[in-house]
XYZ file of C-alpha atoms in Angstrom:
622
model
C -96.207 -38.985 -105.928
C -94.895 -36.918 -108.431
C -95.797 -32.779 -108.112
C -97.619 -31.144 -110.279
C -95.522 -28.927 -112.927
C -95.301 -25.157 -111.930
C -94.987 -23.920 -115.262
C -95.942 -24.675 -119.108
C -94.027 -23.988 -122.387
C -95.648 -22.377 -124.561
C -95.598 -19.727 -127.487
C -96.529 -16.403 -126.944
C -99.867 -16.628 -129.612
C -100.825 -19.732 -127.137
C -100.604 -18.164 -124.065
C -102.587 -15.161 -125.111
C -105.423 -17.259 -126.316
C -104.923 -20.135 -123.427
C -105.397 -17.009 -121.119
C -108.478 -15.424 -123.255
C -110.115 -18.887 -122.896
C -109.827 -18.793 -118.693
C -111.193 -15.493 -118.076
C -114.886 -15.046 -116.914
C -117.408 -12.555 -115.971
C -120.901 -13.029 -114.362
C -123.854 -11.530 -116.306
C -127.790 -11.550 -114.288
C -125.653 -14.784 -111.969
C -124.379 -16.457 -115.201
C -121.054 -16.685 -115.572
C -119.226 -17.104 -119.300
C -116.343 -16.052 -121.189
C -115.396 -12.227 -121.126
C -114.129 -12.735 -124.507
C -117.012 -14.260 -126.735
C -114.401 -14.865 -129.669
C -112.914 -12.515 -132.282
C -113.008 -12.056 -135.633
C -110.148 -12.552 -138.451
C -108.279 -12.093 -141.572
C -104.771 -14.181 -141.806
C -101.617 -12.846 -143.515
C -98.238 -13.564 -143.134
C -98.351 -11.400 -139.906
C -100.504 -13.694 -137.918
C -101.774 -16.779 -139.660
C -98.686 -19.137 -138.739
C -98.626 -18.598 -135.210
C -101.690 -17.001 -133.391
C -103.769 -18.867 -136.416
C -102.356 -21.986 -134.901
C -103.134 -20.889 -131.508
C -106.757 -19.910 -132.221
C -107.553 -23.098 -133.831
C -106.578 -25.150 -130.549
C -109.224 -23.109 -129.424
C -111.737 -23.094 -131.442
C -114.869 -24.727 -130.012
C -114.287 -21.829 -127.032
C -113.017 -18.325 -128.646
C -115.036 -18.910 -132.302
C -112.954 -16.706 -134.700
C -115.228 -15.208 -137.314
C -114.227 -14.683 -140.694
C -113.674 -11.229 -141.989
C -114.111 -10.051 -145.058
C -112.248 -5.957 -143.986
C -110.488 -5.571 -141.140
C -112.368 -2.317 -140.741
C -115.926 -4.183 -140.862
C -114.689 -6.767 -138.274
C -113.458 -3.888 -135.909
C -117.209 -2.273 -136.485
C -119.093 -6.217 -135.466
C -116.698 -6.172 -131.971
C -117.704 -2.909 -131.366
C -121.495 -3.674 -132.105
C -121.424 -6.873 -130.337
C -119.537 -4.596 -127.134
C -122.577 -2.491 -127.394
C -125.001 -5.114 -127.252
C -123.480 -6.788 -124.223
C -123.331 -3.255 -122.403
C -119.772 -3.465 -122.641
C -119.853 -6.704 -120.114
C -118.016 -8.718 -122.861
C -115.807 -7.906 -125.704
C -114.609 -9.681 -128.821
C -110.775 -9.631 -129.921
C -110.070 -8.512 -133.531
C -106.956 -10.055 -135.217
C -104.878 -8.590 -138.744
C -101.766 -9.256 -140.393
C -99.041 -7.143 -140.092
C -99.287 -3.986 -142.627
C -102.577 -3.011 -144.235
C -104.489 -5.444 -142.425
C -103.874 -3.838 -139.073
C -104.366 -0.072 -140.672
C -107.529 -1.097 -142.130
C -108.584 -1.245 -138.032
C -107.314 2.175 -137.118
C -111.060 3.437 -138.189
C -112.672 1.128 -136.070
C -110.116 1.851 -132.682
C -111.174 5.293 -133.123
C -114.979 4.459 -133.371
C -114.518 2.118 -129.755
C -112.231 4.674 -128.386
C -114.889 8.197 -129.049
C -117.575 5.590 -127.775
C -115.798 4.161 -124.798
C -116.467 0.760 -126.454
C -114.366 -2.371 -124.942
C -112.316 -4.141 -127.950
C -109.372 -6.453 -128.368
C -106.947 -5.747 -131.208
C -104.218 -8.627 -131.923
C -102.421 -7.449 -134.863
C -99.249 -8.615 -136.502
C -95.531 -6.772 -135.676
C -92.465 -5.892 -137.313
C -89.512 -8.861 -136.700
C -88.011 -8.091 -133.382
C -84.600 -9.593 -134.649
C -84.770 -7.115 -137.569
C -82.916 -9.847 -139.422
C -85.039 -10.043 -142.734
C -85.614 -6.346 -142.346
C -87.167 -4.434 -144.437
C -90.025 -7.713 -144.703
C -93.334 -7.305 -147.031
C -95.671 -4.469 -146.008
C -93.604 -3.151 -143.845
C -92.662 0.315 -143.483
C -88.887 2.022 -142.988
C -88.433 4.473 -140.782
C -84.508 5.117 -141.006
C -84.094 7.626 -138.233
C -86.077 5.555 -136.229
C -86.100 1.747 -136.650
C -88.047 1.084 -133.890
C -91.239 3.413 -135.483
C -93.709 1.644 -137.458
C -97.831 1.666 -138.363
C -98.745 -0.129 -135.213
C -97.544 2.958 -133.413
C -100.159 4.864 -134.970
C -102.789 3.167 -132.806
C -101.486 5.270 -129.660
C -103.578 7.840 -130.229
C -106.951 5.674 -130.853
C -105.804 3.041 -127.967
C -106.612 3.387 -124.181
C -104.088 0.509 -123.843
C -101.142 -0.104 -126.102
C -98.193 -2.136 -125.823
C -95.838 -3.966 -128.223
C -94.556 -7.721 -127.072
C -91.145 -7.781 -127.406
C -90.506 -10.655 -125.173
C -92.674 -13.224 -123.965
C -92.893 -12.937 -120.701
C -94.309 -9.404 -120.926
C -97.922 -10.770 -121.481
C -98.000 -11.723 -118.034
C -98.267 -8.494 -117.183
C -99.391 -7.430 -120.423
C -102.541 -9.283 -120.736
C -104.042 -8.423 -117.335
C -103.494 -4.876 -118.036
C -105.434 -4.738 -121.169
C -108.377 -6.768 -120.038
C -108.562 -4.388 -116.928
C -108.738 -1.401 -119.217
C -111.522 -2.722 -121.303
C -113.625 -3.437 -118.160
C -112.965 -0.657 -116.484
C -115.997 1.788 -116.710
C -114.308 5.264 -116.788
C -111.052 4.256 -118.663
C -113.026 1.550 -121.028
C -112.137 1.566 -124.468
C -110.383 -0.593 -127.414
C -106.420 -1.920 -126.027
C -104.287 -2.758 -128.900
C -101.107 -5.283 -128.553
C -98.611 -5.563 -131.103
C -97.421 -9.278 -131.777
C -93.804 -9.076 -133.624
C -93.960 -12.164 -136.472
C -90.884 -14.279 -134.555
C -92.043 -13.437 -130.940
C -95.291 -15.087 -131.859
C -93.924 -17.900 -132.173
C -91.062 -17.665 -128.997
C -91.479 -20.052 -126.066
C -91.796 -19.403 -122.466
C -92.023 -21.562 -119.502
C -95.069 -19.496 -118.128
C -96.783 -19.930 -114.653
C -99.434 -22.728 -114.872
C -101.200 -20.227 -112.226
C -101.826 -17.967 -114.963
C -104.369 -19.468 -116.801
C -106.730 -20.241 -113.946
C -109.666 -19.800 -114.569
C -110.938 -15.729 -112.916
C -114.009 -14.075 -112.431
C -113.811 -10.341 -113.020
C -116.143 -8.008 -111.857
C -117.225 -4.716 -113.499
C -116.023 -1.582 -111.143
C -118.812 0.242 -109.173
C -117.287 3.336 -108.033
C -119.449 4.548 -105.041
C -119.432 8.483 -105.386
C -118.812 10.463 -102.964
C -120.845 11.617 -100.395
C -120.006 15.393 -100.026
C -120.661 15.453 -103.979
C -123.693 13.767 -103.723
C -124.976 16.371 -100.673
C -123.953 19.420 -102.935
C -126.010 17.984 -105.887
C -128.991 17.629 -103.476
C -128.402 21.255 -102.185
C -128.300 22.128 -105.436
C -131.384 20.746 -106.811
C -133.261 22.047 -104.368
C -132.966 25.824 -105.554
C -134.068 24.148 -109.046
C -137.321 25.850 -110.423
C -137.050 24.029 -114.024
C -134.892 20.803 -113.278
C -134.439 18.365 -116.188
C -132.167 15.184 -116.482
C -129.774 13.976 -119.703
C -129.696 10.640 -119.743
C -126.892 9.310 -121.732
C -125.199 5.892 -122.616
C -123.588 5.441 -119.610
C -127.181 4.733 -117.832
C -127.678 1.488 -119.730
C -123.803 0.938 -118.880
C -124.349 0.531 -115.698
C -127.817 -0.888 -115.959
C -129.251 1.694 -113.798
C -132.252 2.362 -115.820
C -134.892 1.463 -112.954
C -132.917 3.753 -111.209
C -133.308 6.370 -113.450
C -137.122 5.785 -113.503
C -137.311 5.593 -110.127
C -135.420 8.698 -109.833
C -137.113 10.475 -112.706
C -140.167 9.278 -111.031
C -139.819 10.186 -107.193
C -139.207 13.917 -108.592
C -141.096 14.686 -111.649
C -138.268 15.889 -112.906
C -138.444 15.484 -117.070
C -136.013 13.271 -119.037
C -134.278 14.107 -121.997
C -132.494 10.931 -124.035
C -128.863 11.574 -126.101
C -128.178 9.485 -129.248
C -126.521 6.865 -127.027
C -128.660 6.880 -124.365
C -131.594 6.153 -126.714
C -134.341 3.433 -125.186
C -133.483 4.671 -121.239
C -137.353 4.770 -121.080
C -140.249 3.680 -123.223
C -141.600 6.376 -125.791
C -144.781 6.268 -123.807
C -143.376 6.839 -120.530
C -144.727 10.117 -118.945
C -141.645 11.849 -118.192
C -139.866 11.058 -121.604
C -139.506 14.328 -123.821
C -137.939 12.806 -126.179
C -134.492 12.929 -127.802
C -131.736 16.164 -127.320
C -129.375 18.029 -129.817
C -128.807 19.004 -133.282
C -130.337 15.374 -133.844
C -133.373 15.659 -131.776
C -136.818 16.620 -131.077
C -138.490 20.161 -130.258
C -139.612 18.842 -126.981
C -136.406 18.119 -125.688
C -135.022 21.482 -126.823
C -137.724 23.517 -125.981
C -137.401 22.428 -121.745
C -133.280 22.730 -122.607
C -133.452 26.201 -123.211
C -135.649 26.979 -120.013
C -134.338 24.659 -117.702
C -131.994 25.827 -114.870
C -130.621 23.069 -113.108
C -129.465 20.029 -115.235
C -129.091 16.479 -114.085
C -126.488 15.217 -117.075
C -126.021 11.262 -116.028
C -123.960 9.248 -118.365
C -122.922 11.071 -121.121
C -120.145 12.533 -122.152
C -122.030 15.755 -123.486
C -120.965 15.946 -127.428
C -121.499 19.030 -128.586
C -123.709 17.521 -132.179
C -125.553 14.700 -130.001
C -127.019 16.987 -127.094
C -126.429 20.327 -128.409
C -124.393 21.146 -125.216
C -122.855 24.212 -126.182
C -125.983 25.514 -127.468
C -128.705 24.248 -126.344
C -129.196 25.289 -122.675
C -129.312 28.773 -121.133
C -126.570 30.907 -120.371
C -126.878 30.361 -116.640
C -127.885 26.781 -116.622
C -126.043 24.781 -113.697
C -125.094 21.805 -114.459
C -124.832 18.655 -112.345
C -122.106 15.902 -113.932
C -122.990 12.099 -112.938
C -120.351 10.435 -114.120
C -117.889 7.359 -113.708
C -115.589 9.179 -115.890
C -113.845 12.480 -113.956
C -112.985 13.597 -117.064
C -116.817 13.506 -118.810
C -118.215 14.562 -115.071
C -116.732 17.884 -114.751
C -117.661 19.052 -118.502
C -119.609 22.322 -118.914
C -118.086 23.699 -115.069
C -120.172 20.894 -113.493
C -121.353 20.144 -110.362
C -119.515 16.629 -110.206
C -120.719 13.598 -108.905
C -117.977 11.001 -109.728
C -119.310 7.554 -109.735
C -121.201 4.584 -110.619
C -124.610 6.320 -111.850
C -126.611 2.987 -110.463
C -125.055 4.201 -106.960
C -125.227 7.731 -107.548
C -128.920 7.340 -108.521
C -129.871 5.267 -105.651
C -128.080 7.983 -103.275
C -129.596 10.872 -104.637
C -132.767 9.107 -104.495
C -132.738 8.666 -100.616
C -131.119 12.273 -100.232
C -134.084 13.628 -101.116
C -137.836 14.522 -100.892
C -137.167 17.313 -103.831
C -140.749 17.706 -105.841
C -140.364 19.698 -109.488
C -142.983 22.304 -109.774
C -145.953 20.330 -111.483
C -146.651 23.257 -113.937
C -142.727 22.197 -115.087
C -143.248 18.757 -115.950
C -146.774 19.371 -117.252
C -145.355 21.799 -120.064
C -142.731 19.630 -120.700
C -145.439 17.062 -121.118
C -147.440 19.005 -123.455
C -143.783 19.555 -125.067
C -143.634 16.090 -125.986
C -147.294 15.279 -126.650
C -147.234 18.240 -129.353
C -143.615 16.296 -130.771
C -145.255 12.674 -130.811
C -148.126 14.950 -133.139
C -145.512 16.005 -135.188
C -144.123 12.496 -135.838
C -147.006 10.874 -136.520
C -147.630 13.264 -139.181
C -143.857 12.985 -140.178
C -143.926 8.961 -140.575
C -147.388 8.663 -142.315
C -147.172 7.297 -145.613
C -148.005 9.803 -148.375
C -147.511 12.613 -146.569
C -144.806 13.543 -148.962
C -142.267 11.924 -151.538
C -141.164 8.571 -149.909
C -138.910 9.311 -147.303
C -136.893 7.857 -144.319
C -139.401 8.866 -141.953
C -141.558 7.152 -143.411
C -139.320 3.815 -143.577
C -138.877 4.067 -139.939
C -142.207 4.198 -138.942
C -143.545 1.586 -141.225
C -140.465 -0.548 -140.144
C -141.472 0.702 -135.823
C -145.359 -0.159 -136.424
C -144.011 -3.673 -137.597
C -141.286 -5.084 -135.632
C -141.121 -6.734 -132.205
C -140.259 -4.628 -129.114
C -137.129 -6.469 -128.636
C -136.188 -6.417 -131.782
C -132.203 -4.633 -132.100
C -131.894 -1.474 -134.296
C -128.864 -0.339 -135.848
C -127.652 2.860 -138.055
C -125.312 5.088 -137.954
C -124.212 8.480 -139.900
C -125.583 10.275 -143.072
C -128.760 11.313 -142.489
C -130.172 8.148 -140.871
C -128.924 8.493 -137.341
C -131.000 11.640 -137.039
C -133.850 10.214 -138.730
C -133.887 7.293 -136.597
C -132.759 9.131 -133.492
C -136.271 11.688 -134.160
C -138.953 9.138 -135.232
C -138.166 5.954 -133.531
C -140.480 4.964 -131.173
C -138.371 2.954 -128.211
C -140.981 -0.034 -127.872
C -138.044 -1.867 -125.243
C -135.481 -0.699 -123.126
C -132.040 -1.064 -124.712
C -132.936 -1.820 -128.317
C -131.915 1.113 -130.002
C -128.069 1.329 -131.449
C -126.935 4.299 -133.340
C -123.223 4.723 -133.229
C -122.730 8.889 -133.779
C -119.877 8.837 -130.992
C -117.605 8.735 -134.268
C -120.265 8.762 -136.827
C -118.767 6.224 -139.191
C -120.276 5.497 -142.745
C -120.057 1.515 -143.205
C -120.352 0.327 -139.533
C -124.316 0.036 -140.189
C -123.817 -3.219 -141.987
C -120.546 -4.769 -139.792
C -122.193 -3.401 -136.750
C -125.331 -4.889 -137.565
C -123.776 -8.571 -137.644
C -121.792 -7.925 -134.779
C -124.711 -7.149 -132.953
C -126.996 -10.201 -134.556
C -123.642 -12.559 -133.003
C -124.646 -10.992 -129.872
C -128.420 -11.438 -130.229
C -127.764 -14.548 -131.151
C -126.540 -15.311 -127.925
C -128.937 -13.831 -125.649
C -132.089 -13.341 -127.667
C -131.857 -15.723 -131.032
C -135.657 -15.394 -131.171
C -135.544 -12.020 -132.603
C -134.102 -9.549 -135.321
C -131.484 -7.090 -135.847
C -132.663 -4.382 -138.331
C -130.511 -2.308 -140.362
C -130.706 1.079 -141.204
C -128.510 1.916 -144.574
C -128.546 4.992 -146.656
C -126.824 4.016 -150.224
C -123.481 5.881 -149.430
C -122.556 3.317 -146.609
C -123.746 0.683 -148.463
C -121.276 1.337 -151.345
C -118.656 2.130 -148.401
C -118.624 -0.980 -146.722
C -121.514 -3.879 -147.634
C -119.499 -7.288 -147.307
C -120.829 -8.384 -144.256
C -123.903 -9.175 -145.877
C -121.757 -11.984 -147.108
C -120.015 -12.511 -143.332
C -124.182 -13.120 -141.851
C -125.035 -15.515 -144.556
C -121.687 -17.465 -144.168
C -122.240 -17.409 -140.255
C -125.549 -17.553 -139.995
C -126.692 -14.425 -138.068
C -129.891 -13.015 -139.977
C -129.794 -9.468 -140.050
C -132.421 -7.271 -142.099
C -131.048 -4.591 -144.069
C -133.148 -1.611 -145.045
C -130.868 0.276 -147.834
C -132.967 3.543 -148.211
C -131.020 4.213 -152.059
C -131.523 8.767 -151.914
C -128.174 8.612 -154.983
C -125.511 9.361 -153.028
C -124.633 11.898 -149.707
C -127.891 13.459 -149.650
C -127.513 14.899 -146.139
C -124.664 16.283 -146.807
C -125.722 17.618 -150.006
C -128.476 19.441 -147.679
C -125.579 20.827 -145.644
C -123.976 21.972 -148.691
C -126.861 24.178 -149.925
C -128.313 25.064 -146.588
C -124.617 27.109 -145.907
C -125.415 28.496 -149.508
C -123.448 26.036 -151.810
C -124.387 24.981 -154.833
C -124.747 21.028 -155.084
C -121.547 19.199 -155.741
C -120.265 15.830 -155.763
C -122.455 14.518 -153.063
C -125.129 13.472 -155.276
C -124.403 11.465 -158.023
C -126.259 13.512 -160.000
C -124.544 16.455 -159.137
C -121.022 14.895 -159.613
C -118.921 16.283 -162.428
C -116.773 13.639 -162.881
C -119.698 10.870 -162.563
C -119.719 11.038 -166.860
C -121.999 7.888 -166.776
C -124.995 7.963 -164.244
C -125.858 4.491 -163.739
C -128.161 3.260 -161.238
C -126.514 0.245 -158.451
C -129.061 -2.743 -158.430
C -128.674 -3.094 -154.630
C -131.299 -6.074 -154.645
C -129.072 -7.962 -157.029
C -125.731 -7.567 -155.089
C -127.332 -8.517 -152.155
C -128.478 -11.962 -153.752
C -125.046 -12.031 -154.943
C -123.525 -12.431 -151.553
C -126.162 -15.064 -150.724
C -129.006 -12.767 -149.312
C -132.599 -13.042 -149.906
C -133.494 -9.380 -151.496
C -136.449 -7.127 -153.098
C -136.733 -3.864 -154.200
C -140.292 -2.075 -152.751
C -141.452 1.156 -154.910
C -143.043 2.894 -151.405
C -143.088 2.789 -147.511
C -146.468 0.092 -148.286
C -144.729 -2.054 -149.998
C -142.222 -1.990 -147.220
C -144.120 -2.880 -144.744
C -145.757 -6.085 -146.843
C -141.430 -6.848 -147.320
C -140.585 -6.623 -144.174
C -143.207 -8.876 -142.474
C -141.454 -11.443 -145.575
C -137.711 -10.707 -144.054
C -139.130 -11.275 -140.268
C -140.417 -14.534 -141.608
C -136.953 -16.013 -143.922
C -134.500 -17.887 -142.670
C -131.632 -15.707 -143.717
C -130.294 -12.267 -144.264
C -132.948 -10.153 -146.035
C -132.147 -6.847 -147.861
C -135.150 -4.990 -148.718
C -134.193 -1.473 -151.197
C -136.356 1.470 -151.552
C -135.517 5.352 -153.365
C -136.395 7.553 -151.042
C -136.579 11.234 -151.911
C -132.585 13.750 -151.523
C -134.655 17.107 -150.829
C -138.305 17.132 -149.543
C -137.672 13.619 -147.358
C -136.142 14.736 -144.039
C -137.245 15.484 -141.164
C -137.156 19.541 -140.652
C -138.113 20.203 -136.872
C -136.486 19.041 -133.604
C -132.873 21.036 -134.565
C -131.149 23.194 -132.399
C -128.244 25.238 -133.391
C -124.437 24.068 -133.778
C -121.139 25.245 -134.523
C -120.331 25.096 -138.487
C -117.468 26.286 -140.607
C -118.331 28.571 -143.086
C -116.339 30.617 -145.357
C -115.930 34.476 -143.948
C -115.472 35.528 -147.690
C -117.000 34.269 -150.638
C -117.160 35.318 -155.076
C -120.907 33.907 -154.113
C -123.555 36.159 -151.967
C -125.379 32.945 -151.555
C -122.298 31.572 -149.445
C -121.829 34.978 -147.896
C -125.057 35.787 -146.854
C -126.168 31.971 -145.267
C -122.468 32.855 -143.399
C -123.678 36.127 -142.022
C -127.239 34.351 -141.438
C -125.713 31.740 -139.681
C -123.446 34.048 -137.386
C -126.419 35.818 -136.390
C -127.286 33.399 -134.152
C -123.950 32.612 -132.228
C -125.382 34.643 -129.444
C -126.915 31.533 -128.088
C -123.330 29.853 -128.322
C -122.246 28.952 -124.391
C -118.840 29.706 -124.891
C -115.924 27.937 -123.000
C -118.810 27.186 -119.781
């Protein structure tokens, strides 16, 4: 009887996806692909041979049409999100400006430790029909191209130059994106002719593995000194950040949270930890969040901060705490644990959690949590006023809760920068654990739309039943809308408030809260905007194949949204909503801005000196 062959020829673009295709990963005892596909744009850089390579494939690694490489980067990192970074999708460019188009979105996975796959076209290796279209000259320094700029946006980065090296090279990458302190986007450059090079590789590997997510157990010294710690606490309160959901230790949280009466305190990312209604929920932290949350920060003493990585904007870490505040880092991530002169506890924070939970019989004094109760009870006041309709000019408050009172509690929610993210971040209620995604780890106009069909792929796949919702200012919408187009053509609904304020309305705010006068934010306020025409966002959306309506108020909403819940495809529903009296003004704390020292206007000058008045409460360097 003949032996089974040892090896198999093959190009390099078909053992990379031959290999993508035979890796695994269990999720709640089920096991399925770690990579759940990719999305696409062909060029010259990648169509002949990885295009070839991906079609073989199919019917097992779906490739999803593109219509910017930047959008596409945005879905993977959205559909990441949604699968708690358990899965990943690859993204795939030509060489050139397809692959720059996805530096944007590197940096977005890389700030949020987001799990992402980039394929992009190389340089020739042989040089020989040097210099080739799109492709740039370096002449001190032939081997220096674009792809190089993806170093610094990369937790992973290698260039093929041979194709052997993805037998090491592929493993390597996949480990970094499941790895949960050094998780982020890995980025392999594919040279045009290696692409298409042969290699007799190893028929062992493409087996078929089951990988495993890392649970670092922490260690138990750091886990007694965070007990000894805590139990000097008088006013003890707990951050919980992305990383919670991560590594799906939110009963462990609550149990925690629970067993101590300490209060909880949610970051941007670590929105929907715990219900809105749960007892010990104060609400949201930072520059972006609620009184309640900021009032206990500034009082307490002894701070659990569990899964975040403590950005200054999103918890108002430099600021927003006492002077003498200890902190107490839970962490996977060394690096994010020891922030702030922590206390570290390095490791898993399911595991860490569960330890500190046995360590200790710890009680927080009930006066404590009861005024950090009545913290939050006064806050959920404030918002209800805040969303009502008619309280003022139509607003995004108002949107949001029409949009909150109206959906289903599993229903996804996505936004991110402008002035949604705080909106959204201050008035949603979390009806569901894990159902809230606003990316403000990079902050990144246009990834509400991309991000918001990357996620509905994901939905689609665990939850088809219900919706992804949309939160848009006009700004992003203008900056990146095609993949309304990319969820009719594929068939992932998504609902798409655009909330149309004419043009960068929070940053206008900025701009005259540091005493400038309004300029080129607003359209109206632009100069060089000569004509001031209006966008008909209802009939661009039908344009790309949408179902759409314009609403004049936050009623009318509500009567179009119960019509997108019920269509059968991608609904876009437009409202005005007011530049200067619709925001919501409480639940601030203060942050570091740049503003000029010297100024020809005493408006600028004096918000500067106003505004450097209050440093004092600036933690500086601890």
């Amino acid at each position: 009887m003949a032996s089974k062959p040892t090896t198999v020829t093959l190009t390099t673009a078909q053992a990379i996806v031959r290999y993508l295709a035979a890796q695994y990963i269990e999720i709640d005892g089920v096991k399925t692909r770690v990579c759940g596909g990719g999305f696409g744009i062909f060029g010259h850089g990648n169509v002949t041979c990885l295009g070839e390579a991906l079609y073989d494939h199919k019917d097992v690694l779906p490739t999803y049409r593109g219509q910017n490489e930047q959008g596409m980067g945005f879905a993977a990192a959205a559909y990441a999100k949604a699968y708690l970074r358990r899965r990943f999708m690859f993204c795939t460019a030509s060489a050139g400006p397809g692959t720059a188009n996805l530096l944007t979105s590197a940096a977005l996975a890389h700030a949020n430790r987001l799990p992402m796959l980039l394929l992009c076209g190389d340089a020739f290796l042989t040089r020989l029909p040097d210099p080739v279209l799109q492709q740039l000259e370096h002449f001190g320094n032939p081997t220096f191209g674009l792809n190089d700029a993806f170093k610094a946006v990369s937790r992973y980065w290698d260039r093929i130059t041979h194709p052997a090296q993805i037998i090491q090279s592929l493993p390597a990458a996949l480990n970094t994106m499941l790895d949960p302190a050094d998780c982020g986007p890995a980025f392999i450059g594919l040279p045009q002719d290696v692409q298409g090079w042969t290699y007799d590789y190893p028929v062992s590997f493409f087996e078929e593995r089951v990988h495993r997510i890392r649970r670092q157990m922490p260690d138990a010294a750091e886990i007694a000194d965070a007990i000894a710690l805590l139990k000097t606490a008088k006013r003890p309160m707990i951050i919980a950040g992305g990383g919670v959901q991560y590594s799906g230790a939110v009963a462990e949280l609550t149990e925690f949270a629970e067993s101590t009466g300490i209060p909880v305190v949610e970051t941007i990312a670590g929105r929907a930890n715990l219900l809105a209604d749960h007892p010990l929920n104060i609400g949201p932290i930072g520059v972006t969040g609620s009184d309640s949350a900021n009032a206990i920060a500034e009082k307490a003493d002894v701070i659990f901060a569990i899964g975040t990585r403590l950005q200054d904007f999103t918890t108002g870490s430099w600021t927003a705490f006492s002077h003498d505040a200890k902190f107490i880092g839970v962490n996977v991530g060394r690096h994010d644990a020891a922030k702030h002169m922590s206390m570290t506890v390095v490791g898993d924070a399911k595991l860490a959690l569960d330890q500190l939970s046995m360590g200790t019989t710890y009680k927080a004094p009930a006066t404590w949590t009861k005024d950090a109760q009545a913290e939050r009870a006064n806050w959920d006041d404030y918002v209800a006023e805040n969303v009502r309709i008619g309280n003022r000019p139509a607003s995004y408050a108002q949107a949001i809760g029409a949009v909150n009172a109206a959906c289903h509690k599993r229903d996804r929610v996505v936004a991110a920068a402008g002035g949604l993210p705080a909106e959204v971040t201050a008035n949603w209620r979390t009806l569901d654990i894990g159902t809230v995604d606003v990316e403000f780890g990079f902050s990144c106009m246009g990834y509400e739309i991309a991000g918001g069909w990357g996620a509905r792929i994901a939905q689609s796949e665990m939850e088809p039943d219900k919706d992804t919702i949309v939160f848009t200012g006009d700004g992003s919408y203008l900056l990146m809308n095609s993949d309304i187009y990319s969820s009719v053509l594929s068939q992932k609904k998504i609902i798409v408030l655009v909330l149309d304020n004419g043009g960068f309305a929070v940053i206008n705010k900025l701009q005259n809260n540091t005493g400038n006068e309004s300029f080129n934010n607003l359209i109206a306020d632009t100069p060089t905007a000569t004509e001031q025409v209006s966008v008909d966002f209802e009939a661009h959306a039908r344009s790309m194949g949408a179902l759409a309506e314009m609403v004049e108020n936050p009623a009318d909403l509500a009567e179009a949204f119960a019509r997108a819940k019920a269509a059968d495809r991608t609904y876009v529903i437009c409202m005005k909503v007011d530049a200067y009296e619709g925001w919501t003004t409480e639940g601030h704390t203060w942050w570091e801005v740049g503003t000029p020292h010297i100024s020809d206007s005493k408006r600028v000058t004096d918000a500067h000196v106003d505004w450097e008045t209050t440093r004092d409460r600036q933690r500086k360097g601890v």
